[in-house]
Amino acid sequence: MTHNHTQPVLGALMLVAVAIVGLGLFVVTTTEAPVQFAGYPVVVFGALVVSGSIIVVLQKPSEDYVTGLTESDVQTVARPATIIPFTKAIGWFLAGLIGVYLLTTEAVPLLWPAILTIIGPYFHAKNVAIVWRNSLTRYYVTDREVIRIRKFLTVSETETGIAKVTDIKRTRGVFQRLIGYGDVIIESSSGGSSASIRARSIRSPDNFKQIIKQSQQRFRSERGVGRRQHTNP
Protein backbone atom coordinates (compact mmCIF):
# COMPACT_ATOMS: atom_id res chain seq x y z
CA MET A 1 0.00 0.00 0.00
CA THR A 2 1.42 3.36 -0.99
CA HIS A 3 1.01 6.66 0.77
CA ASN A 4 -0.66 9.67 -0.80
CA HIS A 5 1.92 12.42 -1.31
CA THR A 6 0.07 14.29 -4.06
CA GLN A 7 -2.52 16.06 -1.88
CA PRO A 8 -0.08 18.58 -0.31
CA VAL A 9 1.38 19.42 -3.73
CA LEU A 10 -2.06 20.03 -5.23
CA GLY A 11 -2.93 22.19 -2.24
CA ALA A 12 0.26 24.22 -2.69
CA LEU A 13 -0.45 24.52 -6.41
CA MET A 14 -3.88 25.98 -5.67
CA LEU A 15 -2.35 28.47 -3.23
CA VAL A 16 0.10 29.57 -5.93
CA ALA A 17 -2.77 29.90 -8.40
CA VAL A 18 -4.72 32.05 -5.93
CA ALA A 19 -1.63 34.25 -5.61
CA ILE A 20 -1.53 34.52 -9.42
CA VAL A 21 -5.19 35.62 -9.42
CA GLY A 22 -4.36 38.19 -6.75
CA LEU A 23 -1.42 39.47 -8.78
CA GLY A 24 -3.62 39.85 -11.83
CA LEU A 25 -6.30 41.68 -9.86
CA PHE A 26 -3.64 43.98 -8.42
CA VAL A 27 -2.49 44.90 -11.91
CA VAL A 28 -6.08 45.44 -13.08
CA THR A 29 -7.05 47.66 -10.15
CA THR A 30 -3.88 49.70 -9.68
CA THR A 31 -2.72 50.44 -13.21
CA GLU A 32 -4.11 52.14 -16.26
CA ALA A 33 -4.44 51.02 -19.87
CA PRO A 34 -2.62 49.50 -21.67
CA VAL A 35 -0.77 47.88 -18.72
CA GLN A 36 -4.11 47.22 -17.03
CA PHE A 37 -5.16 44.86 -19.81
CA ALA A 38 -2.20 42.57 -19.06
CA GLY A 39 -3.80 41.67 -15.72
CA TYR A 40 -6.91 40.07 -17.21
CA PRO A 41 -5.21 36.99 -18.78
CA VAL A 42 -3.27 36.52 -15.54
CA VAL A 43 -6.54 36.37 -13.59
CA VAL A 44 -8.07 33.96 -16.09
CA PHE A 45 -5.01 31.70 -16.06
CA GLY A 46 -4.89 31.59 -12.25
CA ALA A 47 -8.61 30.79 -12.10
CA LEU A 48 -8.14 27.97 -14.61
CA VAL A 49 -5.34 26.45 -12.51
CA VAL A 50 -7.49 26.60 -9.37
CA SER A 51 -10.44 25.01 -11.19
CA GLY A 52 -8.28 22.35 -12.83
CA SER A 53 -6.64 21.44 -9.52
CA ILE A 54 -10.02 21.07 -7.83
CA ILE A 55 -11.16 18.74 -10.63
CA VAL A 56 -7.96 16.70 -10.26
CA VAL A 57 -8.51 16.36 -6.49
CA LEU A 58 -12.05 15.11 -7.12
CA GLN A 59 -10.98 12.74 -9.92
CA LYS A 60 -7.80 11.43 -8.30
CA PRO A 61 -7.88 7.64 -7.71
CA SER A 62 -9.10 7.01 -4.17
CA GLU A 63 -8.01 3.35 -4.08
CA ASP A 64 -4.57 1.84 -4.28
CA TYR A 65 -5.68 -1.13 -6.35
CA VAL A 66 -7.36 -1.60 -9.68
CA THR A 67 -10.91 -2.91 -9.63
CA GLY A 68 -10.77 -6.69 -9.95
CA LEU A 69 -7.36 -6.99 -8.30
CA THR A 70 -6.81 -7.87 -4.66
CA GLU A 71 -3.93 -6.68 -2.52
CA SER A 72 -2.28 -10.10 -2.88
CA ASP A 73 -2.36 -9.78 -6.69
CA VAL A 74 -0.37 -6.54 -6.71
CA GLN A 75 3.37 -6.75 -6.19
CA THR A 76 3.85 -2.98 -6.05
CA VAL A 77 2.11 0.31 -6.81
CA ALA A 78 4.10 3.33 -8.00
CA ARG A 79 2.95 6.94 -8.12
CA PRO A 80 4.65 9.51 -10.35
CA ALA A 81 6.26 12.37 -8.44
CA THR A 82 4.36 15.65 -8.35
CA ILE A 83 6.97 17.63 -6.41
CA ILE A 84 9.39 17.69 -9.37
CA PRO A 85 7.06 19.37 -11.90
CA PHE A 86 5.64 21.56 -9.12
CA THR A 87 9.13 22.85 -8.31
CA LYS A 88 9.76 23.51 -12.01
CA ALA A 89 6.41 25.32 -12.29
CA ILE A 90 7.37 27.64 -9.43
CA GLY A 91 10.78 28.28 -11.01
CA TRP A 92 9.29 29.19 -14.39
CA PHE A 93 6.65 31.37 -12.73
CA LEU A 94 9.40 33.33 -10.98
CA ALA A 95 11.33 33.54 -14.26
CA GLY A 96 8.27 35.07 -15.91
CA LEU A 97 7.92 37.59 -13.08
CA ILE A 98 11.58 38.55 -13.41
CA GLY A 99 11.06 39.03 -17.15
CA VAL A 100 8.08 41.32 -16.56
CA TYR A 101 10.03 43.30 -13.97
CA LEU A 102 13.03 43.72 -16.24
CA LEU A 103 10.79 44.92 -19.06
CA THR A 104 9.82 47.87 -16.87
CA THR A 105 13.44 48.93 -16.44
CA GLU A 106 16.02 50.14 -18.88
CA ALA A 107 18.97 48.55 -17.14
CA VAL A 108 19.18 45.63 -19.56
CA PRO A 109 18.36 45.08 -23.26
CA LEU A 110 14.73 44.16 -23.86
CA LEU A 111 15.47 40.88 -25.68
CA TRP A 112 16.16 38.65 -22.67
CA PRO A 113 13.34 40.02 -20.48
CA ALA A 114 10.96 39.52 -23.43
CA ILE A 115 12.10 35.91 -23.82
CA LEU A 116 11.63 35.24 -20.09
CA THR A 117 8.20 36.84 -20.19
CA ILE A 118 7.15 34.49 -22.99
CA ILE A 119 8.76 31.18 -22.01
CA GLY A 120 8.18 31.58 -18.25
CA PRO A 121 4.36 31.31 -18.42
CA TYR A 122 4.57 28.62 -21.13
CA PHE A 123 6.76 26.24 -19.12
CA HIS A 124 4.88 27.10 -15.92
CA ALA A 125 1.62 25.97 -17.57
CA LYS A 126 3.32 22.88 -19.01
CA ASN A 127 4.55 21.75 -15.60
CA VAL A 128 1.18 22.46 -14.00
CA ALA A 129 -0.31 20.06 -16.55
CA ILE A 130 2.34 17.47 -15.60
CA VAL A 131 1.42 17.84 -11.92
CA TRP A 132 -2.20 17.11 -12.84
CA ARG A 133 -1.26 14.16 -15.05
CA ASN A 134 1.02 12.61 -12.44
CA SER A 135 -1.63 13.03 -9.74
CA LEU A 136 -4.05 10.95 -11.80
CA THR A 137 -1.63 8.16 -12.78
CA ARG A 138 -0.70 4.90 -11.07
CA TYR A 139 1.58 2.03 -12.13
CA TYR A 140 0.89 -1.50 -10.95
CA VAL A 141 2.98 -4.66 -11.19
CA THR A 142 1.27 -8.03 -10.73
CA ASP A 143 2.47 -11.57 -11.33
CA ARG A 144 0.99 -11.39 -14.82
CA GLU A 145 0.96 -7.75 -15.97
CA VAL A 146 2.39 -4.26 -15.78
CA ILE A 147 -0.54 -1.82 -15.76
CA ARG A 148 -0.77 1.96 -16.12
CA ILE A 149 -4.02 3.54 -14.94
CA ARG A 150 -4.90 7.18 -15.61
CA LYS A 151 -8.20 8.53 -14.32
CA PHE A 152 -9.64 11.79 -15.63
CA LEU A 153 -13.42 11.78 -16.19
CA THR A 154 -12.92 8.31 -17.68
CA VAL A 155 -10.37 5.64 -16.78
CA SER A 156 -7.59 4.94 -19.29
CA GLU A 157 -5.83 1.62 -18.80
CA THR A 158 -2.68 0.44 -20.58
CA GLU A 159 -1.25 -2.97 -19.80
CA THR A 160 1.35 -5.39 -21.02
CA GLY A 161 1.77 -9.04 -20.06
CA ILE A 162 4.83 -9.99 -18.05
CA ALA A 163 5.55 -12.70 -20.64
CA LYS A 164 5.70 -10.06 -23.39
CA VAL A 165 8.26 -7.81 -21.69
CA THR A 166 11.48 -7.77 -23.72
CA ASP A 167 13.49 -5.05 -22.00
CA ILE A 168 13.38 -2.86 -18.89
CA LYS A 169 15.36 0.39 -18.83
CA ARG A 170 15.90 2.88 -16.03
CA THR A 171 16.72 6.52 -16.75
CA ARG A 172 17.36 9.39 -14.39
CA GLY A 173 17.68 13.12 -14.87
CA VAL A 174 19.94 15.22 -12.66
CA PHE A 175 17.14 16.42 -10.37
CA GLN A 176 15.58 12.95 -10.24
CA ARG A 177 18.89 11.46 -9.17
CA LEU A 178 19.25 13.96 -6.32
CA ILE A 179 15.93 13.00 -4.73
CA GLY A 180 15.87 9.27 -5.53
CA TYR A 181 13.38 9.24 -8.41
CA GLY A 182 13.63 8.08 -12.01
CA ASP A 183 11.83 6.70 -15.06
CA VAL A 184 11.40 3.02 -15.86
CA ILE A 185 10.66 2.07 -19.48
CA ILE A 186 9.02 -1.34 -19.94
CA GLU A 187 9.29 -2.48 -23.56
CA SER A 188 7.22 -5.38 -24.87
CA SER A 189 6.68 -7.25 -28.11
CA SER A 190 3.87 -9.48 -29.37
CA GLY A 191 2.83 -10.65 -32.81
CA GLY A 192 5.49 -8.61 -34.55
CA SER A 193 4.41 -5.32 -32.94
CA SER A 194 6.11 -3.53 -30.08
CA ALA A 195 4.87 -1.23 -27.33
CA SER A 196 6.17 0.38 -24.16
CA ILE A 197 4.98 1.74 -20.84
CA ARG A 198 7.04 4.53 -19.30
CA ALA A 199 6.67 4.80 -15.53
CA ARG A 200 7.61 8.46 -15.11
CA SER A 201 9.32 10.00 -12.10
CA ILE A 202 8.68 7.17 -9.65
CA ARG A 203 10.40 6.70 -6.31
CA SER A 204 13.08 3.96 -6.14
CA PRO A 205 13.05 3.09 -9.86
CA ASP A 206 15.66 0.33 -9.39
CA ASN A 207 13.35 -1.42 -6.91
CA PHE A 208 10.40 -1.10 -9.34
CA LYS A 209 12.54 -2.58 -12.11
CA GLN A 210 13.67 -5.45 -9.88
CA ILE A 211 10.08 -6.31 -8.90
CA ILE A 212 9.15 -6.61 -12.59
CA LYS A 213 12.10 -8.95 -13.15
CA GLN A 214 11.08 -11.05 -10.16
CA SER A 215 7.54 -11.32 -11.55
CA GLN A 216 9.03 -12.45 -14.87
CA GLN A 217 11.10 -15.12 -13.13
CA ARG A 218 8.09 -16.42 -11.17
CA PHE A 219 5.96 -16.51 -14.31
CA ARG A 220 8.60 -18.43 -16.26
CA SER A 221 9.15 -20.81 -13.37
CA GLU A 222 5.40 -21.52 -13.03
CA ARG A 223 5.05 -21.98 -16.78
CA GLY A 224 7.97 -24.40 -16.78
CA VAL A 225 6.42 -26.45 -13.95
CA GLY A 226 3.10 -26.51 -15.80
CA ARG A 227 4.72 -27.77 -18.97
CA ARG A 228 6.56 -30.53 -17.12
CA GLN A 229 3.33 -31.64 -15.45
CA HIS A 230 1.55 -31.65 -18.81
CA THR A 231 4.22 -33.79 -20.51
CA ASN A 232 4.64 -36.13 -17.51
CA PRO A 233 1.16 -37.07 -16.29
PDB file of C-alpha atoms in Angstrom:
ATOM      1  CA  MET A   1       0.000   0.000   0.000  1.00  0.00           C
ATOM      2  CA  THR A   2       1.417   3.364  -0.990  1.00  0.00           C
ATOM      3  CA  HIS A   3       1.012   6.659   0.770  1.00  0.00           C
ATOM      4  CA  ASN A   4      -0.657   9.675  -0.798  1.00  0.00           C
ATOM      5  CA  HIS A   5       1.919  12.417  -1.309  1.00  0.00           C
ATOM      6  CA  THR A   6       0.065  14.289  -4.060  1.00  0.00           C
ATOM      7  CA  GLN A   7      -2.520  16.064  -1.879  1.00  0.00           C
ATOM      8  CA  PRO A   8      -0.083  18.582  -0.314  1.00  0.00           C
ATOM      9  CA  VAL A   9       1.380  19.417  -3.730  1.00  0.00           C
ATOM     10  CA  LEU A  10      -2.056  20.026  -5.230  1.00  0.00           C
ATOM     11  CA  GLY A  11      -2.928  22.191  -2.243  1.00  0.00           C
ATOM     12  CA  ALA A  12       0.259  24.216  -2.685  1.00  0.00           C
ATOM     13  CA  LEU A  13      -0.452  24.517  -6.407  1.00  0.00           C
ATOM     14  CA  MET A  14      -3.882  25.980  -5.672  1.00  0.00           C
ATOM     15  CA  LEU A  15      -2.345  28.471  -3.233  1.00  0.00           C
ATOM     16  CA  VAL A  16       0.105  29.574  -5.932  1.00  0.00           C
ATOM     17  CA  ALA A  17      -2.773  29.901  -8.399  1.00  0.00           C
ATOM     18  CA  VAL A  18      -4.719  32.048  -5.928  1.00  0.00           C
ATOM     19  CA  ALA A  19      -1.630  34.252  -5.612  1.00  0.00           C
ATOM     20  CA  ILE A  20      -1.533  34.521  -9.424  1.00  0.00           C
ATOM     21  CA  VAL A  21      -5.186  35.620  -9.419  1.00  0.00           C
ATOM     22  CA  GLY A  22      -4.359  38.186  -6.748  1.00  0.00           C
ATOM     23  CA  LEU A  23      -1.416  39.468  -8.776  1.00  0.00           C
ATOM     24  CA  GLY A  24      -3.623  39.852 -11.832  1.00  0.00           C
ATOM     25  CA  LEU A  25      -6.299  41.685  -9.857  1.00  0.00           C
ATOM     26  CA  PHE A  26      -3.641  43.983  -8.416  1.00  0.00           C
ATOM     27  CA  VAL A  27      -2.489  44.899 -11.915  1.00  0.00           C
ATOM     28  CA  VAL A  28      -6.079  45.436 -13.079  1.00  0.00           C
ATOM     29  CA  THR A  29      -7.054  47.657 -10.146  1.00  0.00           C
ATOM     30  CA  THR A  30      -3.881  49.700  -9.678  1.00  0.00           C
ATOM     31  CA  THR A  31      -2.715  50.436 -13.210  1.00  0.00           C
ATOM     32  CA  GLU A  32      -4.106  52.136 -16.264  1.00  0.00           C
ATOM     33  CA  ALA A  33      -4.443  51.017 -19.875  1.00  0.00           C
ATOM     34  CA  PRO A  34      -2.622  49.502 -21.669  1.00  0.00           C
ATOM     35  CA  VAL A  35      -0.771  47.877 -18.722  1.00  0.00           C
ATOM     36  CA  GLN A  36      -4.110  47.217 -17.026  1.00  0.00           C
ATOM     37  CA  PHE A  37      -5.162  44.861 -19.810  1.00  0.00           C
ATOM     38  CA  ALA A  38      -2.204  42.567 -19.059  1.00  0.00           C
ATOM     39  CA  GLY A  39      -3.800  41.669 -15.724  1.00  0.00           C
ATOM     40  CA  TYR A  40      -6.907  40.066 -17.215  1.00  0.00           C
ATOM     41  CA  PRO A  41      -5.211  36.994 -18.783  1.00  0.00           C
ATOM     42  CA  VAL A  42      -3.272  36.516 -15.543  1.00  0.00           C
ATOM     43  CA  VAL A  43      -6.542  36.373 -13.589  1.00  0.00           C
ATOM     44  CA  VAL A  44      -8.067  33.956 -16.093  1.00  0.00           C
ATOM     45  CA  PHE A  45      -5.007  31.702 -16.061  1.00  0.00           C
ATOM     46  CA  GLY A  46      -4.891  31.594 -12.254  1.00  0.00           C
ATOM     47  CA  ALA A  47      -8.610  30.788 -12.097  1.00  0.00           C
ATOM     48  CA  LEU A  48      -8.145  27.966 -14.610  1.00  0.00           C
ATOM     49  CA  VAL A  49      -5.336  26.450 -12.514  1.00  0.00           C
ATOM     50  CA  VAL A  50      -7.486  26.598  -9.368  1.00  0.00           C
ATOM     51  CA  SER A  51     -10.440  25.014 -11.188  1.00  0.00           C
ATOM     52  CA  GLY A  52      -8.278  22.354 -12.832  1.00  0.00           C
ATOM     53  CA  SER A  53      -6.636  21.436  -9.522  1.00  0.00           C
ATOM     54  CA  ILE A  54     -10.023  21.068  -7.827  1.00  0.00           C
ATOM     55  CA  ILE A  55     -11.158  18.737 -10.626  1.00  0.00           C
ATOM     56  CA  VAL A  56      -7.962  16.696 -10.255  1.00  0.00           C
ATOM     57  CA  VAL A  57      -8.514  16.358  -6.493  1.00  0.00           C
ATOM     58  CA  LEU A  58     -12.053  15.115  -7.125  1.00  0.00           C
ATOM     59  CA  GLN A  59     -10.977  12.744  -9.920  1.00  0.00           C
ATOM     60  CA  LYS A  60      -7.802  11.430  -8.295  1.00  0.00           C
ATOM     61  CA  PRO A  61      -7.875   7.638  -7.706  1.00  0.00           C
ATOM     62  CA  SER A  62      -9.099   7.006  -4.171  1.00  0.00           C
ATOM     63  CA  GLU A  63      -8.012   3.353  -4.084  1.00  0.00           C
ATOM     64  CA  ASP A  64      -4.568   1.843  -4.285  1.00  0.00           C
ATOM     65  CA  TYR A  65      -5.679  -1.127  -6.348  1.00  0.00           C
ATOM     66  CA  VAL A  66      -7.363  -1.598  -9.676  1.00  0.00           C
ATOM     67  CA  THR A  67     -10.907  -2.908  -9.625  1.00  0.00           C
ATOM     68  CA  GLY A  68     -10.774  -6.686  -9.949  1.00  0.00           C
ATOM     69  CA  LEU A  69      -7.364  -6.994  -8.299  1.00  0.00           C
ATOM     70  CA  THR A  70      -6.813  -7.871  -4.663  1.00  0.00           C
ATOM     71  CA  GLU A  71      -3.927  -6.684  -2.519  1.00  0.00           C
ATOM     72  CA  SER A  72      -2.283 -10.098  -2.877  1.00  0.00           C
ATOM     73  CA  ASP A  73      -2.358  -9.778  -6.695  1.00  0.00           C
ATOM     74  CA  VAL A  74      -0.374  -6.542  -6.709  1.00  0.00           C
ATOM     75  CA  GLN A  75       3.368  -6.747  -6.190  1.00  0.00           C
ATOM     76  CA  THR A  76       3.853  -2.983  -6.047  1.00  0.00           C
ATOM     77  CA  VAL A  77       2.110   0.308  -6.814  1.00  0.00           C
ATOM     78  CA  ALA A  78       4.104   3.334  -8.003  1.00  0.00           C
ATOM     79  CA  ARG A  79       2.948   6.943  -8.117  1.00  0.00           C
ATOM     80  CA  PRO A  80       4.653   9.505 -10.354  1.00  0.00           C
ATOM     81  CA  ALA A  81       6.256  12.370  -8.443  1.00  0.00           C
ATOM     82  CA  THR A  82       4.355  15.653  -8.350  1.00  0.00           C
ATOM     83  CA  ILE A  83       6.970  17.632  -6.413  1.00  0.00           C
ATOM     84  CA  ILE A  84       9.387  17.689  -9.371  1.00  0.00           C
ATOM     85  CA  PRO A  85       7.057  19.371 -11.905  1.00  0.00           C
ATOM     86  CA  PHE A  86       5.641  21.558  -9.122  1.00  0.00           C
ATOM     87  CA  THR A  87       9.127  22.852  -8.307  1.00  0.00           C
ATOM     88  CA  LYS A  88       9.761  23.514 -12.006  1.00  0.00           C
ATOM     89  CA  ALA A  89       6.409  25.315 -12.289  1.00  0.00           C
ATOM     90  CA  ILE A  90       7.373  27.638  -9.433  1.00  0.00           C
ATOM     91  CA  GLY A  91      10.777  28.283 -11.009  1.00  0.00           C
ATOM     92  CA  TRP A  92       9.293  29.191 -14.390  1.00  0.00           C
ATOM     93  CA  PHE A  93       6.655  31.374 -12.730  1.00  0.00           C
ATOM     94  CA  LEU A  94       9.402  33.329 -10.979  1.00  0.00           C
ATOM     95  CA  ALA A  95      11.326  33.539 -14.263  1.00  0.00           C
ATOM     96  CA  GLY A  96       8.266  35.068 -15.911  1.00  0.00           C
ATOM     97  CA  LEU A  97       7.921  37.587 -13.075  1.00  0.00           C
ATOM     98  CA  ILE A  98      11.578  38.547 -13.412  1.00  0.00           C
ATOM     99  CA  GLY A  99      11.058  39.035 -17.149  1.00  0.00           C
ATOM    100  CA  VAL A 100       8.082  41.315 -16.562  1.00  0.00           C
ATOM    101  CA  TYR A 101      10.027  43.296 -13.972  1.00  0.00           C
ATOM    102  CA  LEU A 102      13.033  43.721 -16.242  1.00  0.00           C
ATOM    103  CA  LEU A 103      10.787  44.917 -19.059  1.00  0.00           C
ATOM    104  CA  THR A 104       9.824  47.869 -16.870  1.00  0.00           C
ATOM    105  CA  THR A 105      13.443  48.929 -16.437  1.00  0.00           C
ATOM    106  CA  GLU A 106      16.019  50.139 -18.879  1.00  0.00           C
ATOM    107  CA  ALA A 107      18.973  48.555 -17.140  1.00  0.00           C
ATOM    108  CA  VAL A 108      19.181  45.629 -19.561  1.00  0.00           C
ATOM    109  CA  PRO A 109      18.364  45.081 -23.256  1.00  0.00           C
ATOM    110  CA  LEU A 110      14.732  44.159 -23.860  1.00  0.00           C
ATOM    111  CA  LEU A 111      15.471  40.882 -25.684  1.00  0.00           C
ATOM    112  CA  TRP A 112      16.158  38.646 -22.672  1.00  0.00           C
ATOM    113  CA  PRO A 113      13.338  40.024 -20.483  1.00  0.00           C
ATOM    114  CA  ALA A 114      10.958  39.524 -23.425  1.00  0.00           C
ATOM    115  CA  ILE A 115      12.105  35.908 -23.819  1.00  0.00           C
ATOM    116  CA  LEU A 116      11.634  35.241 -20.089  1.00  0.00           C
ATOM    117  CA  THR A 117       8.196  36.845 -20.186  1.00  0.00           C
ATOM    118  CA  ILE A 118       7.148  34.485 -22.991  1.00  0.00           C
ATOM    119  CA  ILE A 119       8.756  31.182 -22.011  1.00  0.00           C
ATOM    120  CA  GLY A 120       8.182  31.575 -18.246  1.00  0.00           C
ATOM    121  CA  PRO A 121       4.363  31.308 -18.422  1.00  0.00           C
ATOM    122  CA  TYR A 122       4.571  28.616 -21.134  1.00  0.00           C
ATOM    123  CA  PHE A 123       6.764  26.243 -19.115  1.00  0.00           C
ATOM    124  CA  HIS A 124       4.880  27.098 -15.924  1.00  0.00           C
ATOM    125  CA  ALA A 125       1.621  25.969 -17.573  1.00  0.00           C
ATOM    126  CA  LYS A 126       3.318  22.876 -19.011  1.00  0.00           C
ATOM    127  CA  ASN A 127       4.552  21.749 -15.598  1.00  0.00           C
ATOM    128  CA  VAL A 128       1.184  22.464 -14.000  1.00  0.00           C
ATOM    129  CA  ALA A 129      -0.314  20.058 -16.546  1.00  0.00           C
ATOM    130  CA  ILE A 130       2.335  17.471 -15.605  1.00  0.00           C
ATOM    131  CA  VAL A 131       1.421  17.838 -11.920  1.00  0.00           C
ATOM    132  CA  TRP A 132      -2.201  17.109 -12.841  1.00  0.00           C
ATOM    133  CA  ARG A 133      -1.264  14.157 -15.052  1.00  0.00           C
ATOM    134  CA  ASN A 134       1.023  12.605 -12.443  1.00  0.00           C
ATOM    135  CA  SER A 135      -1.630  13.026  -9.737  1.00  0.00           C
ATOM    136  CA  LEU A 136      -4.046  10.946 -11.805  1.00  0.00           C
ATOM    137  CA  THR A 137      -1.627   8.158 -12.782  1.00  0.00           C
ATOM    138  CA  ARG A 138      -0.701   4.898 -11.070  1.00  0.00           C
ATOM    139  CA  TYR A 139       1.577   2.032 -12.131  1.00  0.00           C
ATOM    140  CA  TYR A 140       0.889  -1.505 -10.946  1.00  0.00           C
ATOM    141  CA  VAL A 141       2.980  -4.663 -11.191  1.00  0.00           C
ATOM    142  CA  THR A 142       1.267  -8.032 -10.729  1.00  0.00           C
ATOM    143  CA  ASP A 143       2.466 -11.573 -11.327  1.00  0.00           C
ATOM    144  CA  ARG A 144       0.987 -11.389 -14.818  1.00  0.00           C
ATOM    145  CA  GLU A 145       0.963  -7.751 -15.974  1.00  0.00           C
ATOM    146  CA  VAL A 146       2.386  -4.263 -15.782  1.00  0.00           C
ATOM    147  CA  ILE A 147      -0.539  -1.815 -15.759  1.00  0.00           C
ATOM    148  CA  ARG A 148      -0.767   1.964 -16.124  1.00  0.00           C
ATOM    149  CA  ILE A 149      -4.025   3.537 -14.936  1.00  0.00           C
ATOM    150  CA  ARG A 150      -4.904   7.183 -15.609  1.00  0.00           C
ATOM    151  CA  LYS A 151      -8.198   8.528 -14.321  1.00  0.00           C
ATOM    152  CA  PHE A 152      -9.638  11.790 -15.628  1.00  0.00           C
ATOM    153  CA  LEU A 153     -13.415  11.780 -16.189  1.00  0.00           C
ATOM    154  CA  THR A 154     -12.923   8.312 -17.680  1.00  0.00           C
ATOM    155  CA  VAL A 155     -10.366   5.641 -16.784  1.00  0.00           C
ATOM    156  CA  SER A 156      -7.594   4.942 -19.294  1.00  0.00           C
ATOM    157  CA  GLU A 157      -5.832   1.615 -18.797  1.00  0.00           C
ATOM    158  CA  THR A 158      -2.681   0.440 -20.580  1.00  0.00           C
ATOM    159  CA  GLU A 159      -1.248  -2.968 -19.797  1.00  0.00           C
ATOM    160  CA  THR A 160       1.349  -5.393 -21.020  1.00  0.00           C
ATOM    161  CA  GLY A 161       1.767  -9.036 -20.056  1.00  0.00           C
ATOM    162  CA  ILE A 162       4.829  -9.987 -18.046  1.00  0.00           C
ATOM    163  CA  ALA A 163       5.555 -12.695 -20.635  1.00  0.00           C
ATOM    164  CA  LYS A 164       5.697 -10.062 -23.393  1.00  0.00           C
ATOM    165  CA  VAL A 165       8.257  -7.808 -21.687  1.00  0.00           C
ATOM    166  CA  THR A 166      11.478  -7.770 -23.716  1.00  0.00           C
ATOM    167  CA  ASP A 167      13.488  -5.047 -22.003  1.00  0.00           C
ATOM    168  CA  ILE A 168      13.382  -2.862 -18.892  1.00  0.00           C
ATOM    169  CA  LYS A 169      15.356   0.394 -18.825  1.00  0.00           C
ATOM    170  CA  ARG A 170      15.902   2.878 -16.033  1.00  0.00           C
ATOM    171  CA  THR A 171      16.724   6.518 -16.754  1.00  0.00           C
ATOM    172  CA  ARG A 172      17.359   9.394 -14.386  1.00  0.00           C
ATOM    173  CA  GLY A 173      17.684  13.121 -14.865  1.00  0.00           C
ATOM    174  CA  VAL A 174      19.943  15.220 -12.656  1.00  0.00           C
ATOM    175  CA  PHE A 175      17.141  16.425 -10.365  1.00  0.00           C
ATOM    176  CA  GLN A 176      15.578  12.951 -10.238  1.00  0.00           C
ATOM    177  CA  ARG A 177      18.893  11.458  -9.168  1.00  0.00           C
ATOM    178  CA  LEU A 178      19.248  13.961  -6.321  1.00  0.00           C
ATOM    179  CA  ILE A 179      15.927  13.000  -4.726  1.00  0.00           C
ATOM    180  CA  GLY A 180      15.867   9.272  -5.535  1.00  0.00           C
ATOM    181  CA  TYR A 181      13.382   9.243  -8.411  1.00  0.00           C
ATOM    182  CA  GLY A 182      13.635   8.076 -12.006  1.00  0.00           C
ATOM    183  CA  ASP A 183      11.833   6.701 -15.062  1.00  0.00           C
ATOM    184  CA  VAL A 184      11.402   3.015 -15.861  1.00  0.00           C
ATOM    185  CA  ILE A 185      10.663   2.067 -19.481  1.00  0.00           C
ATOM    186  CA  ILE A 186       9.024  -1.337 -19.944  1.00  0.00           C
ATOM    187  CA  GLU A 187       9.285  -2.478 -23.563  1.00  0.00           C
ATOM    188  CA  SER A 188       7.220  -5.383 -24.872  1.00  0.00           C
ATOM    189  CA  SER A 189       6.679  -7.248 -28.113  1.00  0.00           C
ATOM    190  CA  SER A 190       3.873  -9.475 -29.368  1.00  0.00           C
ATOM    191  CA  GLY A 191       2.832 -10.654 -32.811  1.00  0.00           C
ATOM    192  CA  GLY A 192       5.495  -8.609 -34.552  1.00  0.00           C
ATOM    193  CA  SER A 193       4.409  -5.324 -32.943  1.00  0.00           C
ATOM    194  CA  SER A 194       6.112  -3.533 -30.075  1.00  0.00           C
ATOM    195  CA  ALA A 195       4.868  -1.233 -27.332  1.00  0.00           C
ATOM    196  CA  SER A 196       6.168   0.378 -24.165  1.00  0.00           C
ATOM    197  CA  ILE A 197       4.982   1.738 -20.843  1.00  0.00           C
ATOM    198  CA  ARG A 198       7.035   4.534 -19.299  1.00  0.00           C
ATOM    199  CA  ALA A 199       6.675   4.805 -15.533  1.00  0.00           C
ATOM    200  CA  ARG A 200       7.614   8.456 -15.111  1.00  0.00           C
ATOM    201  CA  SER A 201       9.323  10.003 -12.098  1.00  0.00           C
ATOM    202  CA  ILE A 202       8.685   7.173  -9.647  1.00  0.00           C
ATOM    203  CA  ARG A 203      10.405   6.700  -6.310  1.00  0.00           C
ATOM    204  CA  SER A 204      13.085   3.958  -6.139  1.00  0.00           C
ATOM    205  CA  PRO A 205      13.054   3.086  -9.863  1.00  0.00           C
ATOM    206  CA  ASP A 206      15.656   0.334  -9.386  1.00  0.00           C
ATOM    207  CA  ASN A 207      13.353  -1.416  -6.909  1.00  0.00           C
ATOM    208  CA  PHE A 208      10.404  -1.098  -9.341  1.00  0.00           C
ATOM    209  CA  LYS A 209      12.540  -2.584 -12.108  1.00  0.00           C
ATOM    210  CA  GLN A 210      13.671  -5.450  -9.878  1.00  0.00           C
ATOM    211  CA  ILE A 211      10.081  -6.307  -8.904  1.00  0.00           C
ATOM    212  CA  ILE A 212       9.146  -6.612 -12.594  1.00  0.00           C
ATOM    213  CA  LYS A 213      12.104  -8.951 -13.152  1.00  0.00           C
ATOM    214  CA  GLN A 214      11.082 -11.052 -10.159  1.00  0.00           C
ATOM    215  CA  SER A 215       7.540 -11.316 -11.549  1.00  0.00           C
ATOM    216  CA  GLN A 216       9.032 -12.448 -14.870  1.00  0.00           C
ATOM    217  CA  GLN A 217      11.095 -15.117 -13.131  1.00  0.00           C
ATOM    218  CA  ARG A 218       8.094 -16.415 -11.172  1.00  0.00           C
ATOM    219  CA  PHE A 219       5.959 -16.509 -14.306  1.00  0.00           C
ATOM    220  CA  ARG A 220       8.603 -18.432 -16.262  1.00  0.00           C
ATOM    221  CA  SER A 221       9.150 -20.805 -13.367  1.00  0.00           C
ATOM    222  CA  GLU A 222       5.402 -21.517 -13.033  1.00  0.00           C
ATOM    223  CA  ARG A 223       5.054 -21.978 -16.779  1.00  0.00           C
ATOM    224  CA  GLY A 224       7.973 -24.403 -16.784  1.00  0.00           C
ATOM    225  CA  VAL A 225       6.419 -26.448 -13.946  1.00  0.00           C
ATOM    226  CA  GLY A 226       3.097 -26.506 -15.804  1.00  0.00           C
ATOM    227  CA  ARG A 227       4.720 -27.774 -18.970  1.00  0.00           C
ATOM    228  CA  ARG A 228       6.556 -30.534 -17.125  1.00  0.00           C
ATOM    229  CA  GLN A 229       3.335 -31.637 -15.454  1.00  0.00           C
ATOM    230  CA  HIS A 230       1.546 -31.651 -18.811  1.00  0.00           C
ATOM    231  CA  THR A 231       4.217 -33.791 -20.510  1.00  0.00           C
ATOM    232  CA  ASN A 232       4.643 -36.126 -17.513  1.00  0.00           C
ATOM    233  CA  PRO A 233       1.158 -37.066 -16.292  1.00  0.00           C
TER     234      PRO A 233
END
